[in-house]
CSV table of C-alpha atoms and ligand atoms in Angstrom, one decimal:
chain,number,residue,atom,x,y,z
A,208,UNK,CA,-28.1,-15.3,21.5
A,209,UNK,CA,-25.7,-12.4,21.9
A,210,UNK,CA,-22.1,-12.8,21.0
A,211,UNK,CA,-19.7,-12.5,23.9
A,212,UNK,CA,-16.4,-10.2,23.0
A,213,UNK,CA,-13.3,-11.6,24.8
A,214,UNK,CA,-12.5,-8.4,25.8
A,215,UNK,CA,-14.3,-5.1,25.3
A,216,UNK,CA,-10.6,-2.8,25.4
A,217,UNK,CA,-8.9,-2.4,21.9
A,218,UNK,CA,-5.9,-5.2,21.1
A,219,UNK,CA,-2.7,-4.5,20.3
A,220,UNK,CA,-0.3,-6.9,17.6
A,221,UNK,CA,2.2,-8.9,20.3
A,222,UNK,CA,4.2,-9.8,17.1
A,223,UNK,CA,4.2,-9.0,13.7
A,224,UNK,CA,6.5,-6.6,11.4
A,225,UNK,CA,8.6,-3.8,13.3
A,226,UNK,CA,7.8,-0.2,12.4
A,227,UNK,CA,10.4,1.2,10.5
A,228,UNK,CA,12.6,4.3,10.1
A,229,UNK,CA,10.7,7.1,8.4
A,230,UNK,CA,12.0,8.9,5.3
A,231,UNK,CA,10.5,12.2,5.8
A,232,UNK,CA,7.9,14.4,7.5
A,233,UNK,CA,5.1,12.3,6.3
A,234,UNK,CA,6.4,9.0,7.0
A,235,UNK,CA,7.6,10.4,10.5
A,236,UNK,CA,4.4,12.1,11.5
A,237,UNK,CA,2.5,8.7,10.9
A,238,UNK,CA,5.4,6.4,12.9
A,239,UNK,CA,5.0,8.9,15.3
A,240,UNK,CA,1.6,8.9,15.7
A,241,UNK,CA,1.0,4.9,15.6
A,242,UNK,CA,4.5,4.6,18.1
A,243,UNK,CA,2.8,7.0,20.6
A,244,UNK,CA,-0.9,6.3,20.0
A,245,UNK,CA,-1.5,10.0,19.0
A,246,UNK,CA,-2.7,11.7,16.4
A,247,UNK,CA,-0.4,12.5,13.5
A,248,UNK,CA,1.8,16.0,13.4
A,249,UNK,CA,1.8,16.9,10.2
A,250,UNK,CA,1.6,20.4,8.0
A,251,UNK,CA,-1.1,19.7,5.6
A,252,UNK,CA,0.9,21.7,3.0
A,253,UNK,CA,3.2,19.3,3.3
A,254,UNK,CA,1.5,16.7,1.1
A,255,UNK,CA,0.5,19.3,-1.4
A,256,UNK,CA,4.1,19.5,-1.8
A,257,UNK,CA,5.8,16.3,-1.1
A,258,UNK,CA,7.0,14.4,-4.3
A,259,UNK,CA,4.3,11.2,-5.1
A,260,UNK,CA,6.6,8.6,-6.3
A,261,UNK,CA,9.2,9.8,-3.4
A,262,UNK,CA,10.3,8.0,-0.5
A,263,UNK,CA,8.5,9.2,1.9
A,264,UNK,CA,4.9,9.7,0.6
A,265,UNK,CA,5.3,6.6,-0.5
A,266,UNK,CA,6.6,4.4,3.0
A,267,UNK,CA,3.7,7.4,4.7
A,268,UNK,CA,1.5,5.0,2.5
A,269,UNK,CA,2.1,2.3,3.0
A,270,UNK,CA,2.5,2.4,6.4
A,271,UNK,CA,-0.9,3.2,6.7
A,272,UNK,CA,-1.9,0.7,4.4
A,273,UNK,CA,-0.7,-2.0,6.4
A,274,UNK,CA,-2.7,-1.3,9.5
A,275,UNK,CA,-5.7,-3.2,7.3
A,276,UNK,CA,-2.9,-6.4,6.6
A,277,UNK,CA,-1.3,-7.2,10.0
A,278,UNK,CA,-0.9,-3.7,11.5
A,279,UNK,CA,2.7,-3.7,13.4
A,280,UNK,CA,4.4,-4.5,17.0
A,281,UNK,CA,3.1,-2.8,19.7
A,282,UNK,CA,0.4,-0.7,17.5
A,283,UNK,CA,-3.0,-0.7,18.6
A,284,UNK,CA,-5.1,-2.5,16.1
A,285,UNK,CA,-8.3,0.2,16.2
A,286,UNK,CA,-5.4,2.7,14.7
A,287,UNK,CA,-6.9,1.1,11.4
A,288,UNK,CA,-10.0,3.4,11.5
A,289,UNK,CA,-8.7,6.5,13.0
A,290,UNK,CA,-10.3,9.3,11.4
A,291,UNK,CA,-7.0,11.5,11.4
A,292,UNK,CA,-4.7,8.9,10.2
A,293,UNK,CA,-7.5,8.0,7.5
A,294,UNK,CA,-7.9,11.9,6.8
A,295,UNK,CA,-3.9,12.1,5.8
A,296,UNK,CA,-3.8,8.8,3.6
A,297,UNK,CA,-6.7,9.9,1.5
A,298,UNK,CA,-4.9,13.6,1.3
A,299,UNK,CA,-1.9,11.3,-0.1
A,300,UNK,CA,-3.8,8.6,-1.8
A,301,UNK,CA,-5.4,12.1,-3.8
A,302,UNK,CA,-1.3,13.1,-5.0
A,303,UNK,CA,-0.7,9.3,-5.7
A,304,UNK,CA,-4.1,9.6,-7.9
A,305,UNK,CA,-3.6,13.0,-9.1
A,306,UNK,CA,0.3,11.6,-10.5
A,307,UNK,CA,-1.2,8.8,-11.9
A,308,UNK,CA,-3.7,9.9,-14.5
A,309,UNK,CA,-1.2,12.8,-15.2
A,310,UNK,CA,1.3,10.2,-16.5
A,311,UNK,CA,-1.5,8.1,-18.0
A,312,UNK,CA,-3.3,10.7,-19.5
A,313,UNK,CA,-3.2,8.8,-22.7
A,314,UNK,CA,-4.5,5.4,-22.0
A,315,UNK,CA,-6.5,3.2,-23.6
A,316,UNK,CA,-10.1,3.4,-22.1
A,317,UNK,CA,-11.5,0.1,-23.8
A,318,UNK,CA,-11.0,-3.3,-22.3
A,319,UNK,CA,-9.7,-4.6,-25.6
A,320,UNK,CA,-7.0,-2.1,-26.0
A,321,UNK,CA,-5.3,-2.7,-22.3
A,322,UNK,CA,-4.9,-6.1,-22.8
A,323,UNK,CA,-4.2,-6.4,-26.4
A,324,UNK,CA,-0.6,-6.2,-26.1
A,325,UNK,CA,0.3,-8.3,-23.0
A,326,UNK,CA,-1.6,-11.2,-24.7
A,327,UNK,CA,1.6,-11.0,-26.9
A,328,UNK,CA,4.2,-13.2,-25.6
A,329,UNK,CA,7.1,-11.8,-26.4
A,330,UNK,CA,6.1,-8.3,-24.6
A,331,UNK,CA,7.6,-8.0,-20.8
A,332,UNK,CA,5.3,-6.2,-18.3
A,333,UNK,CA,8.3,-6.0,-15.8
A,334,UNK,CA,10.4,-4.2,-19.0
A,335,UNK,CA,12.4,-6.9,-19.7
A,336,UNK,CA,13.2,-7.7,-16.0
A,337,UNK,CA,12.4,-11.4,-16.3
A,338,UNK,CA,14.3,-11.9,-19.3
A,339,UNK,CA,17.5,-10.4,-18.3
A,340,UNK,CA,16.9,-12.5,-15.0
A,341,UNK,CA,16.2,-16.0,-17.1
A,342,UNK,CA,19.2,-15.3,-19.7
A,343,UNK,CA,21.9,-13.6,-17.7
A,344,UNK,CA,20.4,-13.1,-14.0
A,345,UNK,CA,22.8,-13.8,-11.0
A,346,UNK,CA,22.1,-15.3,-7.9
A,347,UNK,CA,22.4,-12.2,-6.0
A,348,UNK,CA,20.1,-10.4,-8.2
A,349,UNK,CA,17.6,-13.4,-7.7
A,350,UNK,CA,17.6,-12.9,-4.2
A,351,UNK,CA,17.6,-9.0,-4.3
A,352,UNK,CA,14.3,-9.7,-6.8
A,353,UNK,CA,13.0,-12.0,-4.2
A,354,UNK,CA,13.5,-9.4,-1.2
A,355,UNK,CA,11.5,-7.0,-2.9
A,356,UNK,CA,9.0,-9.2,-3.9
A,357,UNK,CA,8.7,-10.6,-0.6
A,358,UNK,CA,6.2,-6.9,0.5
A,359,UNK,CA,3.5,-8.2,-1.7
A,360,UNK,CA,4.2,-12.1,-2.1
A,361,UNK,CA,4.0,-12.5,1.3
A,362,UNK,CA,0.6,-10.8,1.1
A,363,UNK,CA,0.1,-12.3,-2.0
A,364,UNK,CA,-3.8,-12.1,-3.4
A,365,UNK,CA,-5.0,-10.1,0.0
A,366,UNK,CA,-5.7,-7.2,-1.1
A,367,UNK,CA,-7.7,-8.6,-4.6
A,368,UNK,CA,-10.1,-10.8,-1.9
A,369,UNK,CA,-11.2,-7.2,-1.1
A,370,UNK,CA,-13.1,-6.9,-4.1
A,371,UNK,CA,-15.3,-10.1,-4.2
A,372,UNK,CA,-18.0,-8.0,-1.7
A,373,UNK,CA,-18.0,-5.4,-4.2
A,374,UNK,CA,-18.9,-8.2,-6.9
A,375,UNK,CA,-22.1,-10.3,-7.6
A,376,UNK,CA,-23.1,-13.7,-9.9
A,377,UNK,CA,-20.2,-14.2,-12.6
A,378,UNK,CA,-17.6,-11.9,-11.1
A,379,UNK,CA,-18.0,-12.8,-7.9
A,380,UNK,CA,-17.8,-16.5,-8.8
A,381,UNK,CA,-14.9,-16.2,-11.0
A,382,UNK,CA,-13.0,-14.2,-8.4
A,383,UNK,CA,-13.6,-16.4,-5.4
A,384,UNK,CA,-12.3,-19.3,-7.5
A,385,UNK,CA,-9.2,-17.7,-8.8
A,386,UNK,CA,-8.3,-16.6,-4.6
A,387,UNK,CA,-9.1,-19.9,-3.5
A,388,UNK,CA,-6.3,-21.3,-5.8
A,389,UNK,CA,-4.1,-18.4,-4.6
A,390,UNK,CA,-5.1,-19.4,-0.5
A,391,UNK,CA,-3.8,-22.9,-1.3
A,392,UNK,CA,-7.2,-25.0,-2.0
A,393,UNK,CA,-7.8,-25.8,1.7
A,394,UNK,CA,-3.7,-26.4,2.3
A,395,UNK,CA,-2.3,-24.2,4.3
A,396,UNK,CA,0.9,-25.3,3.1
A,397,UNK,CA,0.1,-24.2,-0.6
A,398,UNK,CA,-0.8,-21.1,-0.1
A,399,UNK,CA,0.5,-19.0,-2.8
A,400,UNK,CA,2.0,-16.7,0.4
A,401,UNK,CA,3.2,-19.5,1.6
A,402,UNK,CA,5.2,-21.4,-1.3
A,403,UNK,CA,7.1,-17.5,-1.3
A,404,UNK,CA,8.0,-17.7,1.8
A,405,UNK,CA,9.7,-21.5,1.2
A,406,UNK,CA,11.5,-19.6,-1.9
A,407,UNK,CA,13.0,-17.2,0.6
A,408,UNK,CA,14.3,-19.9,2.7
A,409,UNK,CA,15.8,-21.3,-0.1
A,410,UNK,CA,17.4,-18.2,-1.4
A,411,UNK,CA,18.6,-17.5,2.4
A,412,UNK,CA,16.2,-14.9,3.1
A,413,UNK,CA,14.1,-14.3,6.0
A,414,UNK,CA,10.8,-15.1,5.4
A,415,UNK,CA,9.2,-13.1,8.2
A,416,UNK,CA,6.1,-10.6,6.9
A,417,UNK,CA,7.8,-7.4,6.1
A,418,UNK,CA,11.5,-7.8,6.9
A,419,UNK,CA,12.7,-6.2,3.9
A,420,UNK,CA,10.4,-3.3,4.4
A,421,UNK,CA,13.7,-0.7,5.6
A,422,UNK,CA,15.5,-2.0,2.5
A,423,UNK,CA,12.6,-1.7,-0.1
A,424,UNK,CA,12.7,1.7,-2.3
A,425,UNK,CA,9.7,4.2,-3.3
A,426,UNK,CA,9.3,2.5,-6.6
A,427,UNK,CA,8.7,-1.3,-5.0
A,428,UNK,CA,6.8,0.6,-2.7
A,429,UNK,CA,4.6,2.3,-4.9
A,430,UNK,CA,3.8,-1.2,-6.1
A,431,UNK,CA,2.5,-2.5,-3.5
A,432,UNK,CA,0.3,0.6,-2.3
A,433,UNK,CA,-1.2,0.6,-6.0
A,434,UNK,CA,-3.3,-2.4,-5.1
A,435,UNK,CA,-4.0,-1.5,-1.3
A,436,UNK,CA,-5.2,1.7,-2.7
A,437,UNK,CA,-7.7,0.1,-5.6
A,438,UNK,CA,-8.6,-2.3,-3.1
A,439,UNK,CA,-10.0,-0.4,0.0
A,440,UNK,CA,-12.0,1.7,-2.0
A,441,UNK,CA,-15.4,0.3,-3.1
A,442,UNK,CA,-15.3,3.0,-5.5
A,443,UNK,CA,-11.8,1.9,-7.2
A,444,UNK,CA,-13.3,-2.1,-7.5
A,445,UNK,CA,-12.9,-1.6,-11.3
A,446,UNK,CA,-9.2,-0.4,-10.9
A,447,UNK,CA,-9.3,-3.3,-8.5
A,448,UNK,CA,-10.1,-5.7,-11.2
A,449,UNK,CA,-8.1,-4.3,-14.0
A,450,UNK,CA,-4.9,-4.4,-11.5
A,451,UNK,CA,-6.0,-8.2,-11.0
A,452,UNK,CA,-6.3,-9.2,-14.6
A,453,UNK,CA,-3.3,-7.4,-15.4
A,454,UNK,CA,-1.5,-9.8,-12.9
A,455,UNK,CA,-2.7,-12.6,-13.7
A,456,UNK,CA,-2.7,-12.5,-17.4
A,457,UNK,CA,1.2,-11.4,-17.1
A,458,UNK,CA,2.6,-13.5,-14.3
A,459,UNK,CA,2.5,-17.1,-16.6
A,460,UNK,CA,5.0,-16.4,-19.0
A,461,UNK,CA,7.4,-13.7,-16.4
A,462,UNK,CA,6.9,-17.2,-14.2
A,463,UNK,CA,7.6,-18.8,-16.7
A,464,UNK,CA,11.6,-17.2,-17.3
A,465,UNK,CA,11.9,-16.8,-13.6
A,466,UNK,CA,12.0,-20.4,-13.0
A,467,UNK,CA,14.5,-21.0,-15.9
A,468,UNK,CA,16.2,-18.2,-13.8
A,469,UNK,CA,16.1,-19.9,-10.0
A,470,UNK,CA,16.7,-23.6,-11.9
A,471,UNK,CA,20.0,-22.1,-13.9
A,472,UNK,CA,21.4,-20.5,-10.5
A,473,UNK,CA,20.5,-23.4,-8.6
A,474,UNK,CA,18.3,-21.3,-6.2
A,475,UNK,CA,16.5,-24.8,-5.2
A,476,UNK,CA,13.0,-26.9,-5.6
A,477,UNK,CA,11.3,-24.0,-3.4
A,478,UNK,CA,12.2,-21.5,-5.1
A,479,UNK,CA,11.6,-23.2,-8.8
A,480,UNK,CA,8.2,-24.4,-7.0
A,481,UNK,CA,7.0,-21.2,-6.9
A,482,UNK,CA,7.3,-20.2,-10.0
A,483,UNK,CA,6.7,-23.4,-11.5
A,484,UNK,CA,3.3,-23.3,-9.8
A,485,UNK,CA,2.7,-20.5,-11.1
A,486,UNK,CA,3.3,-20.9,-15.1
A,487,UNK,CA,0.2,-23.7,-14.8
A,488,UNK,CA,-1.9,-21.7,-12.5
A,489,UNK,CA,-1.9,-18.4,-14.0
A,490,UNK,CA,-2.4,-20.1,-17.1
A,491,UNK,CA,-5.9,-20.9,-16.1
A,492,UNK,CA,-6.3,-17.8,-13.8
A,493,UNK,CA,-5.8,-15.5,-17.1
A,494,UNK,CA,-8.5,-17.5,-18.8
A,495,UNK,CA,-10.8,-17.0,-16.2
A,496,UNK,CA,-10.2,-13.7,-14.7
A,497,UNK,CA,-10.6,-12.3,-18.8
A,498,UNK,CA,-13.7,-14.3,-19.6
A,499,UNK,CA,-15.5,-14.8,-16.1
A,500,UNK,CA,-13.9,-11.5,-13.6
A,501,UNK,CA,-14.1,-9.1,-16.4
A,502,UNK,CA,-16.8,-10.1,-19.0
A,503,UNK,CA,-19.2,-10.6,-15.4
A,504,UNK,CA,-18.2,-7.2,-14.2
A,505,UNK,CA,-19.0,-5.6,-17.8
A,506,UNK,CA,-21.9,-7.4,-18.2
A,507,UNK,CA,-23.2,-5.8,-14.5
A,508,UNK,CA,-21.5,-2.5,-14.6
A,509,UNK,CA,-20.4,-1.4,-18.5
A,510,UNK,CA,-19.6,2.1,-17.3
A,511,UNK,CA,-16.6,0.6,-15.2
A,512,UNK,CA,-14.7,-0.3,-18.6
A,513,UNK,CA,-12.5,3.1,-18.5
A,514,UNK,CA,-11.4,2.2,-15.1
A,515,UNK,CA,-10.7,-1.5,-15.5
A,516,UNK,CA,-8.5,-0.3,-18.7
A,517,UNK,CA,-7.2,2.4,-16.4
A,518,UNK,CA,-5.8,-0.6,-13.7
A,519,UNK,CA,-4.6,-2.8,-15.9
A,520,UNK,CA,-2.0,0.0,-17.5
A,521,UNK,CA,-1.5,1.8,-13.9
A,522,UNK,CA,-0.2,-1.3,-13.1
A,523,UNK,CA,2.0,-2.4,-16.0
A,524,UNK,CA,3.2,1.9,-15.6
A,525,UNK,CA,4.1,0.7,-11.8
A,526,UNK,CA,6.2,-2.4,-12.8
A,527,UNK,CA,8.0,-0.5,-15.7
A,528,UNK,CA,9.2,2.1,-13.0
A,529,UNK,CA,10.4,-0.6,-10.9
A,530,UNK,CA,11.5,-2.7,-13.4
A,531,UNK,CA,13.7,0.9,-14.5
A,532,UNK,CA,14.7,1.2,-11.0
A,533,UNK,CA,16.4,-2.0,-10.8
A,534,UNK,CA,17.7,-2.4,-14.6
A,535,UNK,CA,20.0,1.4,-13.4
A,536,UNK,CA,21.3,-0.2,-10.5
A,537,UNK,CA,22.2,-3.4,-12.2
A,538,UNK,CA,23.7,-2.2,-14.5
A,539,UNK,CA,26.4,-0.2,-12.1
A,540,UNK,CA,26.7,-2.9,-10.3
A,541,UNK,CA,24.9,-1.5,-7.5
A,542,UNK,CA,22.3,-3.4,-5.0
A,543,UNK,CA,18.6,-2.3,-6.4
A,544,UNK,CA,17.6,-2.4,-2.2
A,545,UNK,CA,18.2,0.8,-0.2
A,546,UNK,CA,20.7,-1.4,1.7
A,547,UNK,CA,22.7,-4.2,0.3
A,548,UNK,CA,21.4,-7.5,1.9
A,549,UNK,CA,24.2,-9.3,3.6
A,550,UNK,CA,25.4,-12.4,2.0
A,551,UNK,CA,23.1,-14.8,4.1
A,552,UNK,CA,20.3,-12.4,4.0
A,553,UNK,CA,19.2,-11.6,7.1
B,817,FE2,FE1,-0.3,-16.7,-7.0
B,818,FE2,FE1,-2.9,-16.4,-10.1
């Protein structure tokens, strides 16, 4: 029997995040073009010469990313494969690249290496973010954190379920059962995106799916668009994996000080929830994403070892610029955001 489409005309998101202001000719050409429904205005020079880690390439990116997560207000949904818009993100997805092995020219290329030193415990991925936060963190920090955060938490583990197509027997097994942990077992109310969004509330945030998007700078950005980036491409599924491991192998004991932190400050039982969920979870999830994700993948493809190596320190590289970003503005006493939040969020 043939399927019946609803509707044969494209569709267009009712709700969903609000486009935001742009931060440069990139950024502006692609608002422009998704606002309008046209094709993006750009100078292709201009991303030969626009700054990687800057503002703009950066929100350009991830703008376009997010037309494959829930696309925004009043933007037609087919904008996802159109070839121009897809032409531009590759030529800035090339610079992001291009940055990237330039500052990791010298990283390890063997599984082993990558890993060996976040299996130490006293090591921070997040350079030492967590432990200020757990010894000396304030609440407005916490909810600053959690505002930035919220662009992947509220996403959490999307862009990783890209992988498990690219994936077969061990991998493929291992990876499906770590996501279904992170997509809440069944329960829509455990979802890993969801128990975020219940730390927001109690922090007095709003949890709504890219609200802090405005206030969020280049170098959260550039977070974020890491794993949309390794996880489009079929290509980058070693990256993918890397990135993932990295993650997961990191987030128990950084969970770990970042409950302490919310319990200390009194955040509430939401916002210890989610971290306390996720000190047991990623407990196992580092287990099996090292023995299952990664020793399946080798065991299929060996020649992807220099490019799972290459994830997992592109990522730990990402958070250290962050983590940078926000330890400066700390320590002046200045809001880490682009924009102070207000003191009930919102
Ligand atoms: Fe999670
Ligand atoms: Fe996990």
């Amino acid at each position: 029997m043939t399927p019946t489409l609803t509707s044969t005309t494209s569709t267009t998101a009712a709700t969903g995040p609000r486009l935001v202001e742009p931060r440069g000719t990139l950024s502006a050409a692609v608002a422009e073009a998704l606002r309008s429904n046209d094709t993006p205005a750009y100078r292709p020079g201009a991303v030969l010469t626009a700054d990687p880690w800057g503002e703009d390439l950066q929100l350009a990116l991830y703008l376009l990313y997010e037309l494959h997560y829930r696309g925004f207000e009043g933007v037609d949904d087919d904008r996802e494969w159109d070839p121009e818009l897809l032409r531009l993100r590759q030529a800035m997805e090339s610079r992001f690249l291009h940055a990237l092995s330039t500052e990791l020219s010298d990283v390890p290329r063997s599984v082993e290496e990558a890993f060996a030193p976040l299996l130490v415990e006293p090591l921070d991925p997040a350079g030492g973010l967590s432990r200020h936060l757990e010894r000396k963190g304030e609440l407005w920090q916490l909810r600053e954190y959690a505002a930035l955060r919220s662009l992947y938490h509220l996403k959490e583990a999307d862009p990783h379920a890209w992988v498990i197509p690219r994936l077969r027997g061990r991998a493929k097994a291992a990876m499906a059962a770590i996501e279904y942990d992170e997509f809440g077992a069944g329960h829509p109310d455990r979802i890993h995106a969801q128990l975020f969004a219940d730390l927001m509330v109690d922090l007095g945030l709003d949890p709504a799916y890219g609200r802090y998007l405005d206030q969020a700078p280049a170098p959260l950005l550039a977070t974020v668009n890491l794993m949309s980036l390794f996880g489009l491409h079929r290509s980058h599924r070693g990256l993918l994996v890397g990135h993932f491991a990295c993650v997961e192998v990191t987030s128990s004991p950084g969970s770990r000080r970042l409950a302490k932190a919310m319990r200390r400050c009194g955040a509430g039982p939401a916002a210890e929830r989610f971290y306390d969920e996720h000190v047991e979870a990623d407990a196992v999830h580092e287990q099996v994403v090292r023995r299952e994700v990664i020793g399946g993948l080798l065991a299929d493809e060996p020649s992807l070892e220099a490019d799972i190596a290459f994830g997992c320190a592109a990522t730990v590289h990402l958070e250290d610029r962050l983590a940078e970003h926000i330890g400066a503005a700390w320590a002046d006493g200045r809001s880490a955001l682009r924009t102070p939040l207000n003191t009930r969020d919102s």
